Amino acid sequence: MFARSPSSSRLQAALTLFPVACVVLSVYVGGVLWAAGLSLTRSSMLPNYRFAGFTQYINLFTNARWQMSLANMALFAVIFIPVTLLIAYTMAAMINRGVRGENALRTIYLYPFAMSFIVTGLVWRWLLDPTFGVADVARKLGFESASFDWIVNADMAIFTIIIAAVWHSAGLVMVVLLAGLRGVDDDLWKAIRIEGIPAWKAHLFIIIPSIGASIATALVLMSLTVVRLFDVVVAMTGGGPGIATDVPAKFIIDHMFERQQVGLASAAATTLLLLVLVVAVPLLFLKNRRKGVAK
Amino acid sequence: MTIANGPTPVRSSKFAAPLSRVLVYVLLIVIAVVTLTPLYVMIVTAFKSMEEIRTGTLLSLPHSFTFEHWWKAWSSACTGLRCEGLKVGFVNSLLITIPSVALAISAGAITGYALSFWRVRFANVLFAVLLIGGFFPYQVLIYPLVRITSTIGLFTSLAGVIAVHVVFALPVVTLLFRNYFATIPIDLFKAARVDGAGYWRFFFSILLPMSVPMIAVAGILQVTFIWNDYIVGLVFGGINYAPMTVQLNNIVHSTYGEREYNVEMAATLLTSILPLIVYFTSGRWFVRGVASGAVKG
Amino acid sequence: MTGVQLRNLGIRYGQVEVLKGIDLDIPASEFIVLLGPSGCGKSTLLNAIAGLQDVAEGQILIGGHDMTSVEPKNRGIAMVFQSYALYPRMTVRGNLSFGLKVAKVAKPEIEKRVAHAAKMLQIEPLLDRKPSELSGGQRQRVAIGRAVVRDAGVFLFDEPLSNLDAQLRSDLRVEIKRLHQRLKSTMIYVTHDQIEAMTLADRIVVMKDRVIQQQGTPDEIYNRPANTFVARFVGSPAMNFLNGVIRGNEAVVDGEVVRIASAVSSPLADGRKVIIGIRPEDMAVQTDATPQGLAVEVDVVEPMGPEKLVWCKRGDIGLSTKAASSSSVKSGDKIRLGLTEDRLHIFDVENGTRL
């Protein structure tokens, strides 16, 4: 129940919102619509408003590089999200049991999040360098024939990016899941123990369903990472070898500025946007509905 | 949702067989070591000479600790056309980050306030659009923003970069503040009205002082996020206002001839120092920020 | 001094009519309590008087002036909230002086009023502390102090004692009464606790389902309740109710004959069904058969200290009565309960109104 607000204050509130409303309208609504509109034109270097129907989209989806980008993004999502969730959940579950030095551990696990994705990419590029990286460590330890050249291997390079991304994100996801686990009623644990349910079953069937909100949050955060993947690719592989690690975000930026095919890039951007909306909005909806029910 | 502030007491109501406890600690420590290794390698490599790098391994310690590579990265590395090192980028990053964070927080707090207590008709719609907009991939918005900033004449200017950062930060910061303000009991607001506090009076005298923790959290998160940004700086900063991250990438990827790994790692470290300091000193706030942002979704 | 009048007040939340046709006349310096269960509309009414709630129709007059659309700060009111609502980042002094600063009162005057209120509520040693450093009782005193400094003609209390434990509640109850005697301001007090209402009020307004059930002094409310709701709501343990049928000057209750002549205002028709109410303390435990006694069996005896509560059964009917603490009544005893004729309350069986 809101207290009655005098009309003068309501006016002031509306006025304060005005600049933000302008920004939102011009950028988030207008800009996006304009970009989507551009995808239907022949624009190359500058906007060219000659209507081209869905030509750009056809060009887009027959473009080998775009196909590779999409495939990479899909592969990334399918591996990155479950792996990170698993690692993060295991860490969170262990810490939730009560360990000494929790603060120190948490500080260590979360610090990668404080590093730029560029830094992350560059460091892991160095770590996984075929000549000087982890393979070198193995070789100098005695494993003469050890080699790890994924990063220059067209088929495996994408996995190096996944490794870097998992390192960067696991701590954050762990913190989110830990917050959820901490919200689980102590009595629930006691009931589980009394009933003698084995640990893995307890987590899988009882605990995880009851922290749905945290998991949804973690999923949202990770999905955003997947879609926005750009910096780490630029830093680690530059999209290579060749186009082996290209991702949609990079495809768009490259075509917008370097290759100067604004129409094509806009089509790609619009596609990406639709993808995000299809995935993220239902998740949001679910979260809010849960909140509403909980109230 | 709150996070316990210290280590929780050992919960004996969970699966506490002694062997599994040892296993837990071992696993956690192994993960910690793996997490720390990249940082270790960065530091160690930055001190070695190229000879040491070739003959030793990633993990071996340097023979002597020389800062010459650090110095080179800072003042003479080539970041594109210029070879003045990262110090230029450092200054740019400061010039970009500080105003952006200040403006983003101000805008977010004021907007969150306007959305919380006052029934403005279009406010809910605005907020919903803003939230959804927060999910848009940057790439969709980059080109329209390029055109808009060009038209206003802000493209490749400092003000332009700051403006774009603020635009991108608005959804998250507004959400944080609005959610926080939603927890303020309505009676407090009523008491202030009875006392005669108007719109801005309530905001500055009562609400803001109560929001210091939230401001700290939002500030820390945004400083980290904006400092570490690459794409906005790349597109909107142009040559004059390239932040450290852009310069760093240039140093590493545009070297002709032999790559100087030690200088590269030094450069990487220099770029990370500020966010790492912010992170390690703010500890608890960081976590709290993430957790409260997590509740938002 | 400032009285408050509500004329035909109506309040709506959107399309839903929350209050309608409320008429209330509160003379200056009166301590009036709005009493009722949650959801009865008492807080809504209080908020409307404060100016925090929009009014759809009708008028609110404070001190003779129409204040229906005036901002809270200009109505000459002060308000104390259930949750204290103290400004958390200000000291006690800051909390007390904030409203005055906003109203641009001169500094010396502010200091004078703050000192005066602090002395009155014995919070002088707390002036430089922050609310988080105070106990619940101390916080509520500060909240009251904040109202006192406003020098208002009308004080509004929104269930101010509900968040306090029993001991503190009775301490502060006395403080509030003392405050009223000292300041002589008009005080409008909202609560669901009938003990607070009975002890504090000059007059009580009992509300249920957004309708005023009865207005009257505590004595009137207790001894002449206007309907079964008021009768049941006030008084602990609650009034006993029995179903009866009129027969001439008497009523037949479960086979027993009960004289009711002096309890009704006018004679009632034969065969009419009525509800007969009697308070536990008005039923006496009789050890010998008397003309007006109901035979019951003792179910549970609760020793309360100063007296004993005796819960009895007569078939399906449950009755409660009070016995002296020296009484030896125990569970299983068969006793008779005497019904004093002039302590009976007769109600209509359909709508519960007093007959």
PDB file of N, CA, C and O in Angstrom, chain A residues 2 4 9-10 12 16 20 28 31 34 96-98 100 107 109-111 114 116 123 125-126 140 167 186 193 217 228 234-235 273 287, chain B residues 11-15 21 25 28 35 39 42 45 56 110-111 116-119 134 136 144 147 167 193 199 228 252-253 261 279 294:
ATOM      1  N   PHE A   2       0.755   2.040  -0.984  1.00  0.00           N
ATOM      2  CA  PHE A   2       1.536   3.270  -1.026  1.00  0.00           C
ATOM      3  C   PHE A   2       0.808   4.354  -0.252  1.00  0.00           C
ATOM      4  O   PHE A   2      -0.400   4.453  -0.305  1.00  0.00           O
ATOM      5  N   ARG A   4      -0.479   8.012   0.168  1.00  0.00           N
ATOM      6  CA  ARG A   4      -0.922   8.944  -0.863  1.00  0.00           C
ATOM      7  C   ARG A   4       0.224   9.885  -1.184  1.00  0.00           C
ATOM      8  O   ARG A   4       0.868  10.421  -0.300  1.00  0.00           O
ATOM      9  N   SER A   9       4.806  16.025  -5.699  1.00  0.00           N
ATOM     10  CA  SER A   9       5.893  15.054  -5.631  1.00  0.00           C
ATOM     11  C   SER A   9       5.825  14.085  -6.789  1.00  0.00           C
ATOM     12  O   SER A   9       6.837  13.680  -7.336  1.00  0.00           O
ATOM     13  N   ARG A  10       4.605  13.720  -7.141  1.00  0.00           N
ATOM     14  CA  ARG A  10       4.477  12.794  -8.250  1.00  0.00           C
ATOM     15  C   ARG A  10       5.019  13.429  -9.519  1.00  0.00           C
ATOM     16  O   ARG A  10       5.650  12.784 -10.353  1.00  0.00           O
ATOM     17  N   GLN A  12       7.372  15.697  -9.597  1.00  0.00           N
ATOM     18  CA  GLN A  12       8.830  15.704  -9.508  1.00  0.00           C
ATOM     19  C   GLN A  12       9.399  14.338  -9.861  1.00  0.00           C
ATOM     20  O   GLN A  12      10.431  14.240 -10.518  1.00  0.00           O
ATOM     21  N   THR A  16      11.991  13.550 -12.839  1.00  0.00           N
ATOM     22  CA  THR A  16      13.280  12.891 -12.663  1.00  0.00           C
ATOM     23  C   THR A  16      13.423  11.726 -13.601  1.00  0.00           C
ATOM     24  O   THR A  16      14.515  11.426 -14.058  1.00  0.00           O
ATOM     25  N   VAL A  20      15.900   9.672 -18.031  1.00  0.00           N
ATOM     26  CA  VAL A  20      16.105   8.232 -18.174  1.00  0.00           C
ATOM     27  C   VAL A  20      15.163   7.677 -19.244  1.00  0.00           C
ATOM     28  O   VAL A  20      15.548   6.862 -20.081  1.00  0.00           O
ATOM     29  N   TYR A  28      17.398   2.028 -26.047  1.00  0.00           N
ATOM     30  CA  TYR A  28      16.951   0.647 -25.895  1.00  0.00           C
ATOM     31  C   TYR A  28      15.773   0.302 -26.792  1.00  0.00           C
ATOM     32  O   TYR A  28      15.625  -0.829 -27.203  1.00  0.00           O
ATOM     33  N   GLY A  31      16.885   2.635 -30.762  1.00  0.00           N
ATOM     34  CA  GLY A  31      18.121   2.122 -31.339  1.00  0.00           C
ATOM     35  C   GLY A  31      17.962   0.702 -31.833  1.00  0.00           C
ATOM     36  O   GLY A  31      18.371   0.362 -32.943  1.00  0.00           O
ATOM     37  N   TRP A  34      15.815   0.544 -34.872  1.00  0.00           N
ATOM     38  CA  TRP A  34      16.543   1.053 -36.028  1.00  0.00           C
ATOM     39  C   TRP A  34      17.544   0.007 -36.525  1.00  0.00           C
ATOM     40  O   TRP A  34      17.656  -0.240 -37.730  1.00  0.00           O
ATOM     41  N   ASN A  96      29.362 -25.024   2.207  1.00  0.00           N
ATOM     42  CA  ASN A  96      28.162 -24.891   3.011  1.00  0.00           C
ATOM     43  C   ASN A  96      28.180 -25.823   4.211  1.00  0.00           C
ATOM     44  O   ASN A  96      27.497 -25.588   5.203  1.00  0.00           O
ATOM     45  N   ARG A  97      28.943 -26.898   4.104  1.00  0.00           N
ATOM     46  CA  ARG A  97      29.020 -27.818   5.243  1.00  0.00           C
ATOM     47  C   ARG A  97      29.706 -27.156   6.417  1.00  0.00           C
ATOM     48  O   ARG A  97      29.575 -27.592   7.548  1.00  0.00           O
ATOM     49  N   GLY A  98      30.466 -26.126   6.132  1.00  0.00           N
ATOM     50  CA  GLY A  98      31.181 -25.456   7.206  1.00  0.00           C
ATOM     51  C   GLY A  98      32.648 -25.820   7.177  1.00  0.00           C
ATOM     52  O   GLY A  98      33.054 -26.860   7.669  1.00  0.00           O
ATOM     53  N   ARG A 100      36.756 -24.308   7.719  1.00  0.00           N
ATOM     54  CA  ARG A 100      37.571 -23.229   8.271  1.00  0.00           C
ATOM     55  C   ARG A 100      38.201 -22.461   7.128  1.00  0.00           C
ATOM     56  O   ARG A 100      38.508 -23.015   6.092  1.00  0.00           O
ATOM     57  N   THR A 107      37.538 -15.646  -1.098  1.00  0.00           N
ATOM     58  CA  THR A 107      38.290 -14.561  -1.719  1.00  0.00           C
ATOM     59  C   THR A 107      39.096 -15.078  -2.895  1.00  0.00           C
ATOM     60  O   THR A 107      39.161 -14.455  -3.942  1.00  0.00           O
ATOM     61  N   TYR A 109      38.487 -17.844  -4.683  1.00  0.00           N
ATOM     62  CA  TYR A 109      37.664 -18.339  -5.786  1.00  0.00           C
ATOM     63  C   TYR A 109      37.056 -17.222  -6.609  1.00  0.00           C
ATOM     64  O   TYR A 109      36.796 -17.392  -7.797  1.00  0.00           O
ATOM     65  N   LEU A 110      36.830 -16.101  -5.973  1.00  0.00           N
ATOM     66  CA  LEU A 110      36.111 -15.042  -6.678  1.00  0.00           C
ATOM     67  C   LEU A 110      37.024 -14.063  -7.400  1.00  0.00           C
ATOM     68  O   LEU A 110      36.588 -13.317  -8.249  1.00  0.00           O
ATOM     69  N   TYR A 111      38.328 -14.074  -7.107  1.00  0.00           N
ATOM     70  CA  TYR A 111      39.171 -13.020  -7.678  1.00  0.00           C
ATOM     71  C   TYR A 111      39.201 -13.027  -9.199  1.00  0.00           C
ATOM     72  O   TYR A 111      39.321 -11.960  -9.811  1.00  0.00           O
ATOM     73  N   ALA A 114      37.239 -10.469 -10.855  1.00  0.00           N
ATOM     74  CA  ALA A 114      37.692  -9.084 -10.813  1.00  0.00           C
ATOM     75  C   ALA A 114      38.649  -8.780 -11.967  1.00  0.00           C
ATOM     76  O   ALA A 114      39.032  -7.632 -12.170  1.00  0.00           O
ATOM     77  N   SER A 116      39.672  -8.488 -15.950  1.00  0.00           N
ATOM     78  CA  SER A 116      39.024  -8.272 -17.231  1.00  0.00           C
ATOM     79  C   SER A 116      39.036  -9.557 -18.050  1.00  0.00           C
ATOM     80  O   SER A 116      39.928 -10.389 -17.910  1.00  0.00           O
ATOM     81  N   VAL A 123      46.092 -14.324 -20.299  1.00  0.00           N
ATOM     82  CA  VAL A 123      46.797 -15.213 -19.386  1.00  0.00           C
ATOM     83  C   VAL A 123      46.666 -16.667 -19.823  1.00  0.00           C
ATOM     84  O   VAL A 123      47.637 -17.423 -19.862  1.00  0.00           O
ATOM     85  N   ARG A 125      46.004 -17.711 -22.719  1.00  0.00           N
ATOM     86  CA  ARG A 125      46.726 -17.895 -23.980  1.00  0.00           C
ATOM     87  C   ARG A 125      48.167 -18.283 -23.678  1.00  0.00           C
ATOM     88  O   ARG A 125      48.742 -19.174 -24.290  1.00  0.00           O
ATOM     89  N   TRP A 126      48.696 -17.597 -22.686  1.00  0.00           N
ATOM     90  CA  TRP A 126      50.059 -17.887 -22.274  1.00  0.00           C
ATOM     91  C   TRP A 126      50.128 -19.259 -21.620  1.00  0.00           C
ATOM     92  O   TRP A 126      51.018 -20.059 -21.923  1.00  0.00           O
ATOM     93  N   LYS A 140      59.146 -30.737 -19.196  1.00  0.00           N
ATOM     94  CA  LYS A 140      60.323 -30.563 -18.372  1.00  0.00           C
ATOM     95  C   LYS A 140      60.271 -31.433 -17.122  1.00  0.00           C
ATOM     96  O   LYS A 140      61.258 -31.629 -16.455  1.00  0.00           O
ATOM     97  N   TRP A 167      37.219 -20.798 -15.659  1.00  0.00           N
ATOM     98  CA  TRP A 167      38.083 -20.264 -14.601  1.00  0.00           C
ATOM     99  C   TRP A 167      37.570 -18.904 -14.133  1.00  0.00           C
ATOM    100  O   TRP A 167      37.532 -18.590 -12.951  1.00  0.00           O
ATOM    101  N   ASP A 186      17.808 -25.176   8.031  1.00  0.00           N
ATOM    102  CA  ASP A 186      18.630 -26.149   8.755  1.00  0.00           C
ATOM    103  C   ASP A 186      17.874 -27.440   9.031  1.00  0.00           C
ATOM    104  O   ASP A 186      18.426 -28.535   8.989  1.00  0.00           O
ATOM    105  N   ARG A 193      19.051 -36.242   7.227  1.00  0.00           N
ATOM    106  CA  ARG A 193      19.952 -37.144   7.955  1.00  0.00           C
ATOM    107  C   ARG A 193      19.169 -38.222   8.680  1.00  0.00           C
ATOM    108  O   ARG A 193      19.542 -39.393   8.669  1.00  0.00           O
ATOM    109  N   THR A 217      19.191 -17.637 -11.278  1.00  0.00           N
ATOM    110  CA  THR A 217      20.097 -16.490 -11.355  1.00  0.00           C
ATOM    111  C   THR A 217      21.418 -16.878 -11.986  1.00  0.00           C
ATOM    112  O   THR A 217      21.936 -16.194 -12.864  1.00  0.00           O
ATOM    113  N   ARG A 228      27.464 -12.758 -24.687  1.00  0.00           N
ATOM    114  CA  ARG A 228      28.326 -11.596 -24.810  1.00  0.00           C
ATOM    115  C   ARG A 228      29.766 -11.950 -25.081  1.00  0.00           C
ATOM    116  O   ARG A 228      30.596 -11.049 -25.162  1.00  0.00           O
ATOM    117  N   VAL A 234      38.804 -12.381 -28.466  1.00  0.00           N
ATOM    118  CA  VAL A 234      39.751 -11.440 -29.073  1.00  0.00           C
ATOM    119  C   VAL A 234      41.127 -11.615 -28.461  1.00  0.00           C
ATOM    120  O   VAL A 234      42.140 -11.663 -29.164  1.00  0.00           O
ATOM    121  N   ALA A 235      41.162 -11.731 -27.149  1.00  0.00           N
ATOM    122  CA  ALA A 235      42.446 -11.799 -26.477  1.00  0.00           C
ATOM    123  C   ALA A 235      43.122 -13.143 -26.685  1.00  0.00           C
ATOM    124  O   ALA A 235      44.325 -13.214 -26.879  1.00  0.00           O
ATOM    125  N   LEU A 273      19.835 -10.817 -30.736  1.00  0.00           N
ATOM    126  CA  LEU A 273      18.872 -10.228 -29.824  1.00  0.00           C
ATOM    127  C   LEU A 273      17.664 -11.132 -29.640  1.00  0.00           C
ATOM    128  O   LEU A 273      17.205 -11.385 -28.529  1.00  0.00           O
ATOM    129  N   LYS A 287      11.271 -16.500 -12.733  1.00  0.00           N
ATOM    130  CA  LYS A 287      11.786 -15.987 -11.463  1.00  0.00           C
ATOM    131  C   LYS A 287      10.753 -15.137 -10.773  1.00  0.00           C
ATOM    132  O   LYS A 287      10.510 -15.270  -9.587  1.00  0.00           O
TER     133      LYS A 287
ATOM    134  N   ARG B  11      28.591 -27.897  10.683  1.00  0.00           N
ATOM    135  CA  ARG B  11      27.238 -28.415  10.872  1.00  0.00           C
ATOM    136  C   ARG B  11      27.303 -29.924  10.985  1.00  0.00           C
ATOM    137  O   ARG B  11      27.497 -30.618  10.003  1.00  0.00           O
ATOM    138  N   SER B  12      27.174 -30.404  12.166  1.00  0.00           N
ATOM    139  CA  SER B  12      27.293 -31.843  12.318  1.00  0.00           C
ATOM    140  C   SER B  12      26.057 -32.557  11.808  1.00  0.00           C
ATOM    141  O   SER B  12      26.009 -33.765  11.781  1.00  0.00           O
ATOM    142  N   SER B  13      25.029 -31.799  11.446  1.00  0.00           N
ATOM    143  CA  SER B  13      23.839 -32.479  10.947  1.00  0.00           C
ATOM    144  C   SER B  13      24.011 -32.879   9.495  1.00  0.00           C
ATOM    145  O   SER B  13      23.155 -33.464   8.911  1.00  0.00           O
ATOM    146  N   LYS B  14      25.140 -32.551   8.913  1.00  0.00           N
ATOM    147  CA  LYS B  14      25.344 -33.005   7.542  1.00  0.00           C
ATOM    148  C   LYS B  14      26.353 -34.152   7.535  1.00  0.00           C
ATOM    149  O   LYS B  14      26.860 -34.572   8.545  1.00  0.00           O
ATOM    150  N   PHE B  15      26.649 -34.626   6.359  1.00  0.00           N
ATOM    151  CA  PHE B  15      27.372 -35.889   6.181  1.00  0.00           C
ATOM    152  C   PHE B  15      28.813 -35.742   6.654  1.00  0.00           C
ATOM    153  O   PHE B  15      29.675 -35.337   5.901  1.00  0.00           O
ATOM    154  N   ARG B  21      35.504 -35.438   5.266  1.00  0.00           N
ATOM    155  CA  ARG B  21      35.916 -34.083   5.605  1.00  0.00           C
ATOM    156  C   ARG B  21      37.304 -33.803   5.045  1.00  0.00           C
ATOM    157  O   ARG B  21      37.563 -32.728   4.501  1.00  0.00           O
ATOM    158  N   TYR B  25      38.358 -30.835   2.226  1.00  0.00           N
ATOM    159  CA  TYR B  25      39.426 -29.838   2.325  1.00  0.00           C
ATOM    160  C   TYR B  25      40.417 -29.976   1.189  1.00  0.00           C
ATOM    161  O   TYR B  25      40.867 -28.995   0.597  1.00  0.00           O
ATOM    162  N   LEU B  28      38.909 -28.635  -2.017  1.00  0.00           N
ATOM    163  CA  LEU B  28      38.802 -27.180  -2.004  1.00  0.00           C
ATOM    164  C   LEU B  28      40.163 -26.526  -2.179  1.00  0.00           C
ATOM    165  O   LEU B  28      40.299 -25.518  -2.873  1.00  0.00           O
ATOM    166  N   THR B  35      43.008 -22.129  -9.132  1.00  0.00           N
ATOM    167  CA  THR B  35      42.522 -20.775  -9.376  1.00  0.00           C
ATOM    168  C   THR B  35      43.642 -19.752  -9.269  1.00  0.00           C
ATOM    169  O   THR B  35      43.684 -18.773 -10.008  1.00  0.00           O
ATOM    170  N   LEU B  39      47.493 -16.361 -11.752  1.00  0.00           N
ATOM    171  CA  LEU B  39      48.048 -15.150 -11.154  1.00  0.00           C
ATOM    172  C   LEU B  39      49.523 -15.332 -10.841  1.00  0.00           C
ATOM    173  O   LEU B  39      50.361 -14.472 -11.117  1.00  0.00           O
ATOM    174  N   MET B  42      51.466 -15.199 -14.010  1.00  0.00           N
ATOM    175  CA  MET B  42      51.579 -13.822 -14.495  1.00  0.00           C
ATOM    176  C   MET B  42      52.714 -13.105 -13.786  1.00  0.00           C
ATOM    177  O   MET B  42      53.577 -12.477 -14.410  1.00  0.00           O
ATOM    178  N   THR B  45      56.289 -14.669 -14.538  1.00  0.00           N
ATOM    179  CA  THR B  45      56.767 -14.410 -15.899  1.00  0.00           C
ATOM    180  C   THR B  45      57.196 -12.969 -16.066  1.00  0.00           C
ATOM    181  O   THR B  45      58.148 -12.664 -16.789  1.00  0.00           O
ATOM    182  N   GLY B  56      63.391 -22.256 -18.581  1.00  0.00           N
ATOM    183  CA  GLY B  56      62.607 -22.755 -17.450  1.00  0.00           C
ATOM    184  C   GLY B  56      61.213 -23.161 -17.887  1.00  0.00           C
ATOM    185  O   GLY B  56      60.930 -23.327 -19.077  1.00  0.00           O
ATOM    186  N   ILE B 110      18.784   7.812  -8.268  1.00  0.00           N
ATOM    187  CA  ILE B 110      17.664   8.735  -8.471  1.00  0.00           C
ATOM    188  C   ILE B 110      16.525   8.048  -9.209  1.00  0.00           C
ATOM    189  O   ILE B 110      15.353   8.196  -8.871  1.00  0.00           O
ATOM    190  N   THR B 111      16.867   7.265 -10.210  1.00  0.00           N
ATOM    191  CA  THR B 111      15.836   6.557 -10.950  1.00  0.00           C
ATOM    192  C   THR B 111      15.167   5.513 -10.073  1.00  0.00           C
ATOM    193  O   THR B 111      13.948   5.383 -10.072  1.00  0.00           O
ATOM    194  N   SER B 116      10.365   3.858  -6.875  1.00  0.00           N
ATOM    195  CA  SER B 116       9.979   3.088  -5.695  1.00  0.00           C
ATOM    196  C   SER B 116       8.792   3.631  -4.938  1.00  0.00           C
ATOM    197  O   SER B 116       7.902   2.893  -4.581  1.00  0.00           O
ATOM    198  N   PHE B 117       8.812   4.882  -4.619  1.00  0.00           N
ATOM    199  CA  PHE B 117       7.834   5.370  -3.661  1.00  0.00           C
ATOM    200  C   PHE B 117       6.670   6.096  -4.280  1.00  0.00           C
ATOM    201  O   PHE B 117       5.673   6.349  -3.624  1.00  0.00           O
ATOM    202  N   TRP B 118       6.822   6.458  -5.521  1.00  0.00           N
ATOM    203  CA  TRP B 118       5.844   7.364  -6.085  1.00  0.00           C
ATOM    204  C   TRP B 118       5.123   6.695  -7.227  1.00  0.00           C
ATOM    205  O   TRP B 118       5.726   6.183  -8.134  1.00  0.00           O
ATOM    206  N   ARG B 119       3.838   6.735  -7.158  1.00  0.00           N
ATOM    207  CA  ARG B 119       3.070   6.053  -8.193  1.00  0.00           C
ATOM    208  C   ARG B 119       2.997   6.896  -9.455  1.00  0.00           C
ATOM    209  O   ARG B 119       2.063   7.646  -9.678  1.00  0.00           O
ATOM    210  N   GLY B 134      18.536  -4.415 -20.319  1.00  0.00           N
ATOM    211  CA  GLY B 134      19.774  -4.837 -19.694  1.00  0.00           C
ATOM    212  C   GLY B 134      20.256  -6.177 -20.197  1.00  0.00           C
ATOM    213  O   GLY B 134      21.427  -6.531 -20.058  1.00  0.00           O
ATOM    214  N   PHE B 136      19.962  -7.067 -23.402  1.00  0.00           N
ATOM    215  CA  PHE B 136      20.376  -6.997 -24.804  1.00  0.00           C
ATOM    216  C   PHE B 136      21.883  -7.152 -24.920  1.00  0.00           C
ATOM    217  O   PHE B 136      22.632  -6.555 -24.154  1.00  0.00           O
ATOM    218  N   PRO B 144      23.636   1.731 -33.119  1.00  0.00           N
ATOM    219  CA  PRO B 144      22.796   2.918 -32.865  1.00  0.00           C
ATOM    220  C   PRO B 144      23.514   3.934 -31.991  1.00  0.00           C
ATOM    221  O   PRO B 144      23.433   5.135 -32.243  1.00  0.00           O
ATOM    222  N   ARG B 147      25.917   5.963 -34.008  1.00  0.00           N
ATOM    223  CA  ARG B 147      25.255   7.003 -34.791  1.00  0.00           C
ATOM    224  C   ARG B 147      24.784   8.150 -33.902  1.00  0.00           C
ATOM    225  O   ARG B 147      24.920   9.316 -34.255  1.00  0.00           O
ATOM    226  N   VAL B 167      24.882   4.556 -19.938  1.00  0.00           N
ATOM    227  CA  VAL B 167      23.696   3.946 -20.541  1.00  0.00           C
ATOM    228  C   VAL B 167      23.671   2.442 -20.285  1.00  0.00           C
ATOM    229  O   VAL B 167      22.638   1.864 -19.952  1.00  0.00           O
ATOM    230  N   ARG B 193       6.873  12.230   5.816  1.00  0.00           N
ATOM    231  CA  ARG B 193       5.856  13.105   5.244  1.00  0.00           C
ATOM    232  C   ARG B 193       5.167  13.924   6.324  1.00  0.00           C
ATOM    233  O   ARG B 193       4.874  15.096   6.133  1.00  0.00           O
ATOM    234  N   TYR B 199       9.942  15.708  -1.746  1.00  0.00           N
ATOM    235  CA  TYR B 199      10.565  14.731  -2.625  1.00  0.00           C
ATOM    236  C   TYR B 199      12.071  14.657  -2.471  1.00  0.00           C
ATOM    237  O   TYR B 199      12.632  13.608  -2.158  1.00  0.00           O
ATOM    238  N   ASN B 228      37.376  -2.886 -16.420  1.00  0.00           N
ATOM    239  CA  ASN B 228      37.717  -4.072 -17.199  1.00  0.00           C
ATOM    240  C   ASN B 228      37.076  -4.106 -18.578  1.00  0.00           C
ATOM    241  O   ASN B 228      37.312  -5.026 -19.352  1.00  0.00           O
ATOM    242  N   VAL B 252      49.857  -6.911 -27.028  1.00  0.00           N
ATOM    243  CA  VAL B 252      50.087  -8.337 -27.232  1.00  0.00           C
ATOM    244  C   VAL B 252      49.887  -8.753 -28.678  1.00  0.00           C
ATOM    245  O   VAL B 252      50.635  -9.560 -29.213  1.00  0.00           O
ATOM    246  N   HIS B 253      48.886  -8.189 -29.312  1.00  0.00           N
ATOM    247  CA  HIS B 253      48.556  -8.713 -30.635  1.00  0.00           C
ATOM    248  C   HIS B 253      49.188  -7.993 -31.795  1.00  0.00           C
ATOM    249  O   HIS B 253      49.093  -8.423 -32.920  1.00  0.00           O
ATOM    250  N   TYR B 261      57.279 -12.074 -23.911  1.00  0.00           N
ATOM    251  CA  TYR B 261      56.257 -12.585 -22.998  1.00  0.00           C
ATOM    252  C   TYR B 261      56.308 -11.891 -21.638  1.00  0.00           C
ATOM    253  O   TYR B 261      55.263 -11.671 -21.015  1.00  0.00           O
ATOM    254  N   TYR B 279      39.169  -5.227  -5.381  1.00  0.00           N
ATOM    255  CA  TYR B 279      38.584  -6.497  -4.964  1.00  0.00           C
ATOM    256  C   TYR B 279      39.091  -6.925  -3.595  1.00  0.00           C
ATOM    257  O   TYR B 279      38.298  -7.224  -2.699  1.00  0.00           O
ATOM    258  N   ALA B 294      22.306 -11.025  -7.191  1.00  0.00           N
ATOM    259  CA  ALA B 294      21.836 -12.362  -7.507  1.00  0.00           C
ATOM    260  C   ALA B 294      20.367 -12.511  -7.167  1.00  0.00           C
ATOM    261  O   ALA B 294      19.623 -13.155  -7.879  1.00  0.00           O
TER     262      ALA B 294
END
